[in-house]
Amino acid sequence: MAADSLSRHLADRKTPWPHFNQYLVAYLSYLLFYPVPWLLGYHRPTLAGVLFSTAAMLVFLLVYFAPYRKDRYYGYGEIILTDLIGYACAWTHGDWEVYCIFAAGMCARLPGKRQSITMVILLQVVLIISGHFRHKTTLEVIPGAFFSIITYMGTLVQWQLGIRNFELREAQNEIRTLATTAERERIARDLHDLLGHSLTVISVKAELADRLFTSDAPRARQEVAEISQIARTSLREVREAVAGMNGASLQRELDRARKALNTAGITLVLNGPGPSADQPQNSVLALALREAVTNVIRHSDARTCTLTFQQNAEGHIHTFTLEDDGPLQAPQPAHSIVEGNGLRGMRARLAASGGTLTLSPQPQGFKLTATTLP
């Protein structure tokens, strides 16, 4: 962003004044030059001159700190008033040109670079012309104009650096906010997938164990033991998810899917080769498979699920398709599907890894395809 447009951009919001406290006070050291002609004996100060100079200095300080107190840029009125304070103090024979230097420095803090350059040039033209009317030679006028330009350039550089630092701090704060939000969303997605799947399986197994207690007690006790194991595993995975250590693997999720679907009375048919332990693991696809299986158990009346994996030449599995034969009450177009938290979280997680999620209602069931970058 160009300096001119950047300054205008910042003019509509909070300025970087808080980062200029030390410079704001340091520039006031120029006022120490005002009584130098008196101290060196070039001119003898009068009581009226001292009182007038003191009053003028107080007015200047009010003007000087006004934008800082209100957190805004300098205006033309404040610059012109500062310049006029200098000319009004000329009769006191102090070094009144310090106010012209202050006015030039203020020009660097106008909200537009073009306006600030134009203003500082006009101030120097006025200074040179006033020197002619005061019967000053060129050599007597040039130092004031020279130091005004130098002060303007130095202040402009500091101000622009301050603006860049101000923008950088704001960008860093925004990045921290976005990172915090992204981490919260990640934890929410992981917890939904972990707990949604585990609680669904626990619910199905608990219902099965309840039915088996009277007819097959050993099998019922086995189901209860598996419920306990699933609960312990879920607790460990929740802790890992909160800590950011997601260790999901396709092979483990495939084993879980087969057991969970079997408990729910759904047969899993693996179409083609599945993942193996020596293949590179894709945790994003693993979590997507977990959520897809959970949805089949909770929301369909399917009896059979067909799972197909696709892999590239290096053996990386990058896509899976899960089809169930659960009947739909009425055919639905894909764009009319209302996605819950699980599907939205799955889609966001796949998108973050460059993948896609495709939902396809079928005449006799539902088809879900999850893809990551090969």
PDB file of C-alpha atoms in Angstrom, residues 19-251:
ATOM      1  CA  HIS A  19       3.920   4.669  19.634  1.00  0.00           C
ATOM      2  CA  PHE A  20       5.255   8.262  19.379  1.00  0.00           C
ATOM      3  CA  ASN A  21       5.276   9.316  23.023  1.00  0.00           C
ATOM      4  CA  GLN A  22       9.053   9.600  23.215  1.00  0.00           C
ATOM      5  CA  TYR A  23       9.333  11.465  19.894  1.00  0.00           C
ATOM      6  CA  LEU A  24       6.533  13.849  20.787  1.00  0.00           C
ATOM      7  CA  VAL A  25       8.377  15.024  23.901  1.00  0.00           C
ATOM      8  CA  ALA A  26      11.821  14.937  22.253  1.00  0.00           C
ATOM      9  CA  TYR A  27      10.733  17.401  19.565  1.00  0.00           C
ATOM     10  CA  LEU A  28       9.932  19.933  22.292  1.00  0.00           C
ATOM     11  CA  SER A  29      13.683  20.324  22.830  1.00  0.00           C
ATOM     12  CA  TYR A  30      13.580  22.738  19.867  1.00  0.00           C
ATOM     13  CA  LEU A  31      11.988  25.250  22.244  1.00  0.00           C
ATOM     14  CA  LEU A  32      15.325  25.499  24.055  1.00  0.00           C
ATOM     15  CA  PHE A  33      16.646  27.433  21.059  1.00  0.00           C
ATOM     16  CA  TYR A  34      14.075  30.197  21.494  1.00  0.00           C
ATOM     17  CA  PRO A  35      15.951  32.184  24.233  1.00  0.00           C
ATOM     18  CA  VAL A  36      19.402  31.606  22.671  1.00  0.00           C
ATOM     19  CA  PRO A  37      19.603  35.144  21.145  1.00  0.00           C
ATOM     20  CA  TRP A  38      18.840  36.572  24.588  1.00  0.00           C
ATOM     21  CA  LEU A  39      21.376  34.380  26.356  1.00  0.00           C
ATOM     22  CA  LEU A  40      24.117  35.190  23.843  1.00  0.00           C
ATOM     23  CA  GLY A  41      23.450  38.890  24.234  1.00  0.00           C
ATOM     24  CA  TYR A  42      22.333  39.554  20.663  1.00  0.00           C
ATOM     25  CA  HIS A  43      19.154  41.134  21.981  1.00  0.00           C
ATOM     26  CA  ARG A  44      18.107  42.229  25.432  1.00  0.00           C
ATOM     27  CA  PRO A  45      14.714  40.767  26.376  1.00  0.00           C
ATOM     28  CA  THR A  46      11.998  42.998  27.763  1.00  0.00           C
ATOM     29  CA  LEU A  47       9.492  41.982  30.403  1.00  0.00           C
ATOM     30  CA  ALA A  48       6.680  42.320  27.874  1.00  0.00           C
ATOM     31  CA  GLY A  49       8.617  40.163  25.415  1.00  0.00           C
ATOM     32  CA  VAL A  50       9.227  37.444  27.998  1.00  0.00           C
ATOM     33  CA  LEU A  51       5.580  37.412  29.105  1.00  0.00           C
ATOM     34  CA  PHE A  52       4.325  37.367  25.513  1.00  0.00           C
ATOM     35  CA  SER A  53       6.743  34.567  24.576  1.00  0.00           C
ATOM     36  CA  THR A  54       5.625  32.521  27.594  1.00  0.00           C
ATOM     37  CA  ALA A  55       1.947  32.963  26.736  1.00  0.00           C
ATOM     38  CA  ALA A  56       2.640  32.066  23.091  1.00  0.00           C
ATOM     39  CA  MET A  57       4.498  28.936  24.197  1.00  0.00           C
ATOM     40  CA  LEU A  58       1.547  27.817  26.336  1.00  0.00           C
ATOM     41  CA  VAL A  59      -0.834  28.287  23.411  1.00  0.00           C
ATOM     42  CA  PHE A  60       1.547  26.322  21.202  1.00  0.00           C
ATOM     43  CA  LEU A  61       1.696  23.421  23.674  1.00  0.00           C
ATOM     44  CA  LEU A  62      -2.100  23.198  23.679  1.00  0.00           C
ATOM     45  CA  VAL A  63      -2.090  23.075  19.877  1.00  0.00           C
ATOM     46  CA  TYR A  64       0.841  20.650  19.792  1.00  0.00           C
ATOM     47  CA  PHE A  65      -0.740  18.020  22.072  1.00  0.00           C
ATOM     48  CA  ALA A  66      -4.352  18.401  20.882  1.00  0.00           C
ATOM     49  CA  PRO A  67      -4.245  15.632  18.205  1.00  0.00           C
ATOM     50  CA  TYR A  68      -2.437  13.293  20.594  1.00  0.00           C
ATOM     51  CA  ARG A  69      -5.092  13.699  23.285  1.00  0.00           C
ATOM     52  CA  LYS A  70      -7.925  13.100  20.812  1.00  0.00           C
ATOM     53  CA  ASP A  71      -6.062  10.415  18.811  1.00  0.00           C
ATOM     54  CA  ARG A  72      -6.298  12.112  15.429  1.00  0.00           C
ATOM     55  CA  TYR A  73      -4.087  13.679  12.770  1.00  0.00           C
ATOM     56  CA  TYR A  74      -3.005  17.310  12.650  1.00  0.00           C
ATOM     57  CA  GLY A  75      -5.220  19.690  10.710  1.00  0.00           C
ATOM     58  CA  TYR A  76      -4.366  22.687   8.532  1.00  0.00           C
ATOM     59  CA  GLY A  77      -5.655  25.077  11.198  1.00  0.00           C
ATOM     60  CA  GLU A  78      -3.217  23.802  13.820  1.00  0.00           C
ATOM     61  CA  ILE A  79      -0.285  24.034  11.423  1.00  0.00           C
ATOM     62  CA  ILE A  80      -1.154  27.579  10.334  1.00  0.00           C
ATOM     63  CA  LEU A  81      -1.728  28.667  13.944  1.00  0.00           C
ATOM     64  CA  THR A  82       1.690  27.309  14.966  1.00  0.00           C
ATOM     65  CA  ASP A  83       3.316  29.181  12.082  1.00  0.00           C
ATOM     66  CA  LEU A  84       1.499  32.399  13.031  1.00  0.00           C
ATOM     67  CA  ILE A  85       2.647  32.038  16.651  1.00  0.00           C
ATOM     68  CA  GLY A  86       6.204  32.193  15.349  1.00  0.00           C
ATOM     69  CA  TYR A  87       5.628  35.346  13.293  1.00  0.00           C
ATOM     70  CA  ALA A  88       3.773  36.938  16.220  1.00  0.00           C
ATOM     71  CA  CYS A  89       6.841  36.381  18.416  1.00  0.00           C
ATOM     72  CA  ALA A  90       9.257  37.988  15.940  1.00  0.00           C
ATOM     73  CA  TRP A  91       9.210  41.343  17.765  1.00  0.00           C
ATOM     74  CA  THR A  92      10.493  39.697  20.973  1.00  0.00           C
ATOM     75  CA  HIS A  93      13.813  38.999  19.210  1.00  0.00           C
ATOM     76  CA  GLY A  94      13.827  35.399  20.415  1.00  0.00           C
ATOM     77  CA  ASP A  95      14.535  32.535  18.001  1.00  0.00           C
ATOM     78  CA  TRP A  96      10.933  32.586  16.818  1.00  0.00           C
ATOM     79  CA  GLU A  97      11.683  30.461  13.718  1.00  0.00           C
ATOM     80  CA  VAL A  98      11.531  27.338  15.923  1.00  0.00           C
ATOM     81  CA  TYR A  99       7.749  27.593  15.580  1.00  0.00           C
ATOM     82  CA  CYS A 100       8.104  27.508  11.791  1.00  0.00           C
ATOM     83  CA  ILE A 101      10.165  24.338  12.228  1.00  0.00           C
ATOM     84  CA  PHE A 102       7.443  22.853  14.441  1.00  0.00           C
ATOM     85  CA  ALA A 103       4.833  23.726  11.803  1.00  0.00           C
ATOM     86  CA  ALA A 104       6.912  21.926   9.159  1.00  0.00           C
ATOM     87  CA  GLY A 105       7.141  18.841  11.380  1.00  0.00           C
ATOM     88  CA  MET A 106       3.373  18.889  11.866  1.00  0.00           C
ATOM     89  CA  CYS A 107       2.927  18.755   8.087  1.00  0.00           C
ATOM     90  CA  ALA A 108       4.409  15.246   8.146  1.00  0.00           C
ATOM     91  CA  ARG A 109       1.433  14.156  10.256  1.00  0.00           C
ATOM     92  CA  LEU A 110      -1.261  15.291   7.857  1.00  0.00           C
ATOM     93  CA  PRO A 111      -3.431  12.352   6.687  1.00  0.00           C
ATOM     94  CA  GLY A 112      -2.316  12.693   3.038  1.00  0.00           C
ATOM     95  CA  LYS A 113       1.261  12.731   1.726  1.00  0.00           C
ATOM     96  CA  ARG A 114       0.462  15.047  -1.188  1.00  0.00           C
ATOM     97  CA  GLN A 115      -1.218  17.545   1.119  1.00  0.00           C
ATOM     98  CA  SER A 116       1.691  17.445   3.567  1.00  0.00           C
ATOM     99  CA  ILE A 117       4.292  18.138   0.849  1.00  0.00           C
ATOM    100  CA  THR A 118       2.235  21.005  -0.564  1.00  0.00           C
ATOM    101  CA  MET A 119       1.753  22.511   2.890  1.00  0.00           C
ATOM    102  CA  VAL A 120       5.418  22.380   3.892  1.00  0.00           C
ATOM    103  CA  ILE A 121       6.446  24.026   0.601  1.00  0.00           C
ATOM    104  CA  LEU A 122       3.936  26.835   1.141  1.00  0.00           C
ATOM    105  CA  LEU A 123       5.275  27.407   4.660  1.00  0.00           C
ATOM    106  CA  GLN A 124       8.819  27.791   3.359  1.00  0.00           C
ATOM    107  CA  VAL A 125       7.698  30.175   0.621  1.00  0.00           C
ATOM    108  CA  VAL A 126       5.977  32.309   3.266  1.00  0.00           C
ATOM    109  CA  LEU A 127       9.122  32.195   5.442  1.00  0.00           C
ATOM    110  CA  ILE A 128      11.346  33.376   2.596  1.00  0.00           C
ATOM    111  CA  ILE A 129       8.936  36.144   1.562  1.00  0.00           C
ATOM    112  CA  SER A 130       8.603  37.332   5.158  1.00  0.00           C
ATOM    113  CA  GLY A 131      12.383  37.530   5.357  1.00  0.00           C
ATOM    114  CA  HIS A 132      12.356  39.954   2.430  1.00  0.00           C
ATOM    115  CA  PHE A 133       9.888  42.248   4.219  1.00  0.00           C
ATOM    116  CA  ARG A 134      11.976  42.040   7.388  1.00  0.00           C
ATOM    117  CA  HIS A 135      15.038  43.105   5.391  1.00  0.00           C
ATOM    118  CA  LYS A 136      16.786  39.773   5.935  1.00  0.00           C
ATOM    119  CA  THR A 137      19.392  38.504   3.515  1.00  0.00           C
ATOM    120  CA  THR A 138      19.080  35.127   1.816  1.00  0.00           C
ATOM    121  CA  LEU A 139      21.766  33.636   4.078  1.00  0.00           C
ATOM    122  CA  GLU A 140      19.775  34.742   7.124  1.00  0.00           C
ATOM    123  CA  VAL A 141      16.554  33.128   5.882  1.00  0.00           C
ATOM    124  CA  ILE A 142      17.936  29.887   4.412  1.00  0.00           C
ATOM    125  CA  PRO A 143      18.878  28.202   7.759  1.00  0.00           C
ATOM    126  CA  GLY A 144      15.292  28.392   9.033  1.00  0.00           C
ATOM    127  CA  ALA A 145      13.918  26.948   5.792  1.00  0.00           C
ATOM    128  CA  PHE A 146      16.670  24.305   5.703  1.00  0.00           C
ATOM    129  CA  PHE A 147      16.004  23.055   9.234  1.00  0.00           C
ATOM    130  CA  SER A 148      12.264  23.115   8.538  1.00  0.00           C
ATOM    131  CA  ILE A 149      12.729  20.799   5.539  1.00  0.00           C
ATOM    132  CA  ILE A 150      15.090  18.511   7.478  1.00  0.00           C
ATOM    133  CA  THR A 151      12.634  18.313  10.375  1.00  0.00           C
ATOM    134  CA  TYR A 152       9.778  17.576   7.983  1.00  0.00           C
ATOM    135  CA  MET A 153      11.678  14.752   6.270  1.00  0.00           C
ATOM    136  CA  GLY A 154      12.820  13.188   9.542  1.00  0.00           C
ATOM    137  CA  THR A 155       9.342  13.379  11.034  1.00  0.00           C
ATOM    138  CA  LEU A 156       7.812  11.957   7.857  1.00  0.00           C
ATOM    139  CA  VAL A 157      10.158   8.958   7.914  1.00  0.00           C
ATOM    140  CA  GLN A 158       9.431   8.302  11.589  1.00  0.00           C
ATOM    141  CA  TRP A 159       5.701   8.700  11.039  1.00  0.00           C
ATOM    142  CA  GLN A 160       5.641   6.304   8.084  1.00  0.00           C
ATOM    143  CA  LEU A 161       7.691   3.754  10.024  1.00  0.00           C
ATOM    144  CA  GLY A 162       5.253   4.143  12.882  1.00  0.00           C
ATOM    145  CA  ILE A 163       2.343   3.525  10.535  1.00  0.00           C
ATOM    146  CA  ARG A 164       4.014   0.367   9.200  1.00  0.00           C
ATOM    147  CA  ASN A 165       4.674  -0.858  12.742  1.00  0.00           C
ATOM    148  CA  PHE A 166       1.118   0.036  13.693  1.00  0.00           C
ATOM    149  CA  GLU A 167      -0.238  -1.983  10.757  1.00  0.00           C
ATOM    150  CA  LEU A 168       2.098  -4.859  11.610  1.00  0.00           C
ATOM    151  CA  ARG A 169       0.899  -4.945  15.216  1.00  0.00           C
ATOM    152  CA  GLU A 170      -2.721  -4.917  14.080  1.00  0.00           C
ATOM    153  CA  ALA A 171      -2.004  -7.723  11.592  1.00  0.00           C
ATOM    154  CA  GLN A 172      -0.292  -9.764  14.312  1.00  0.00           C
ATOM    155  CA  ASN A 173      -3.245  -9.238  16.648  1.00  0.00           C
ATOM    156  CA  GLU A 174      -5.607 -10.316  13.867  1.00  0.00           C
ATOM    157  CA  ILE A 175      -3.492 -13.404  13.172  1.00  0.00           C
ATOM    158  CA  ARG A 176      -3.537 -14.325  16.862  1.00  0.00           C
ATOM    159  CA  THR A 177      -7.314 -13.884  16.944  1.00  0.00           C
ATOM    160  CA  LEU A 178      -7.781 -16.000  13.816  1.00  0.00           C
ATOM    161  CA  ALA A 179      -5.410 -18.658  15.145  1.00  0.00           C
ATOM    162  CA  THR A 180      -7.347 -18.822  18.416  1.00  0.00           C
ATOM    163  CA  THR A 181     -10.641 -19.075  16.534  1.00  0.00           C
ATOM    164  CA  ALA A 182      -9.260 -21.758  14.219  1.00  0.00           C
ATOM    165  CA  GLU A 183      -7.972 -23.767  17.180  1.00  0.00           C
ATOM    166  CA  ARG A 184     -11.345 -23.551  18.910  1.00  0.00           C
ATOM    167  CA  GLU A 185     -13.091 -24.688  15.731  1.00  0.00           C
ATOM    168  CA  ARG A 186     -10.615 -27.560  15.345  1.00  0.00           C
ATOM    169  CA  ILE A 187     -11.218 -28.727  18.909  1.00  0.00           C
ATOM    170  CA  ALA A 188     -14.983 -28.406  18.422  1.00  0.00           C
ATOM    171  CA  ARG A 189     -14.846 -30.490  15.209  1.00  0.00           C
ATOM    172  CA  ASP A 190     -12.611 -33.126  16.777  1.00  0.00           C
ATOM    173  CA  LEU A 191     -14.737 -33.396  19.906  1.00  0.00           C
ATOM    174  CA  HIS A 192     -17.902 -33.663  17.817  1.00  0.00           C
ATOM    175  CA  ASP A 193     -16.434 -36.442  15.695  1.00  0.00           C
ATOM    176  CA  LEU A 194     -14.896 -38.282  18.640  1.00  0.00           C
ATOM    177  CA  LEU A 195     -17.820 -38.062  21.028  1.00  0.00           C
ATOM    178  CA  GLY A 196     -20.494 -38.335  18.348  1.00  0.00           C
ATOM    179  CA  HIS A 197     -19.083 -41.624  17.100  1.00  0.00           C
ATOM    180  CA  SER A 198     -18.251 -43.052  20.529  1.00  0.00           C
ATOM    181  CA  LEU A 199     -21.565 -42.135  22.143  1.00  0.00           C
ATOM    182  CA  THR A 200     -23.481 -43.520  19.161  1.00  0.00           C
ATOM    183  CA  VAL A 201     -21.655 -46.854  19.437  1.00  0.00           C
ATOM    184  CA  ILE A 202     -22.089 -46.895  23.233  1.00  0.00           C
ATOM    185  CA  SER A 203     -25.819 -46.238  22.824  1.00  0.00           C
ATOM    186  CA  VAL A 204     -26.220 -49.062  20.289  1.00  0.00           C
ATOM    187  CA  LYS A 205     -24.188 -51.506  22.400  1.00  0.00           C
ATOM    188  CA  ALA A 206     -26.085 -50.562  25.573  1.00  0.00           C
ATOM    189  CA  GLU A 207     -29.423 -51.287  23.871  1.00  0.00           C
ATOM    190  CA  LEU A 208     -28.049 -54.587  22.584  1.00  0.00           C
ATOM    191  CA  ALA A 209     -26.716 -55.562  26.025  1.00  0.00           C
ATOM    192  CA  ASP A 210     -30.073 -54.728  27.607  1.00  0.00           C
ATOM    193  CA  ARG A 211     -31.836 -57.116  25.213  1.00  0.00           C
ATOM    194  CA  LEU A 212     -29.234 -59.862  25.741  1.00  0.00           C
ATOM    195  CA  PHE A 213     -29.231 -59.880  29.557  1.00  0.00           C
ATOM    196  CA  THR A 214     -32.181 -62.310  29.698  1.00  0.00           C
ATOM    197  CA  SER A 215     -31.292 -64.480  26.703  1.00  0.00           C
ATOM    198  CA  ASP A 216     -27.487 -64.445  26.454  1.00  0.00           C
ATOM    199  CA  ALA A 217     -25.830 -63.144  29.643  1.00  0.00           C
ATOM    200  CA  PRO A 218     -22.218 -63.898  28.568  1.00  0.00           C
ATOM    201  CA  ARG A 219     -22.717 -61.943  25.338  1.00  0.00           C
ATOM    202  CA  ALA A 220     -24.336 -59.112  27.311  1.00  0.00           C
ATOM    203  CA  ARG A 221     -21.340 -58.967  29.662  1.00  0.00           C
ATOM    204  CA  GLN A 222     -19.046 -58.847  26.622  1.00  0.00           C
ATOM    205  CA  GLU A 223     -20.985 -55.894  25.223  1.00  0.00           C
ATOM    206  CA  VAL A 224     -20.754 -54.078  28.575  1.00  0.00           C
ATOM    207  CA  ALA A 225     -16.994 -54.722  28.663  1.00  0.00           C
ATOM    208  CA  GLU A 226     -16.688 -53.285  25.159  1.00  0.00           C
ATOM    209  CA  ILE A 227     -18.696 -50.231  26.253  1.00  0.00           C
ATOM    210  CA  SER A 228     -16.190 -49.693  29.074  1.00  0.00           C
ATOM    211  CA  GLN A 229     -13.275 -50.035  26.639  1.00  0.00           C
ATOM    212  CA  ILE A 230     -14.852 -47.614  24.165  1.00  0.00           C
ATOM    213  CA  ALA A 231     -15.397 -45.078  26.960  1.00  0.00           C
ATOM    214  CA  ARG A 232     -11.736 -45.290  28.057  1.00  0.00           C
ATOM    215  CA  THR A 233     -10.528 -44.981  24.464  1.00  0.00           C
ATOM    216  CA  SER A 234     -12.796 -41.994  23.884  1.00  0.00           C
ATOM    217  CA  LEU A 235     -11.479 -40.269  27.005  1.00  0.00           C
ATOM    218  CA  ARG A 236      -7.902 -40.696  25.785  1.00  0.00           C
ATOM    219  CA  GLU A 237      -8.780 -39.400  22.320  1.00  0.00           C
ATOM    220  CA  VAL A 238     -10.578 -36.371  23.763  1.00  0.00           C
ATOM    221  CA  ARG A 239      -7.451 -35.494  25.733  1.00  0.00           C
ATOM    222  CA  GLU A 240      -5.329 -35.907  22.610  1.00  0.00           C
ATOM    223  CA  ALA A 241      -7.706 -33.757  20.571  1.00  0.00           C
ATOM    224  CA  VAL A 242      -7.617 -30.935  23.130  1.00  0.00           C
ATOM    225  CA  ALA A 243      -3.818 -31.163  23.198  1.00  0.00           C
ATOM    226  CA  GLY A 244      -3.695 -31.051  19.390  1.00  0.00           C
ATOM    227  CA  MET A 245      -2.302 -34.582  18.995  1.00  0.00           C
ATOM    228  CA  ASN A 246      -4.623 -36.161  16.468  1.00  0.00           C
ATOM    229  CA  GLY A 247      -3.454 -39.710  15.856  1.00  0.00           C
ATOM    230  CA  ALA A 248      -6.376 -41.059  13.827  1.00  0.00           C
ATOM    231  CA  SER A 249      -5.489 -43.664  11.194  1.00  0.00           C
ATOM    232  CA  LEU A 250      -7.553 -45.156   8.382  1.00  0.00           C
ATOM    233  CA  GLN A 251      -6.780 -48.731   9.339  1.00  0.00           C
TER     234      GLN A 251
END
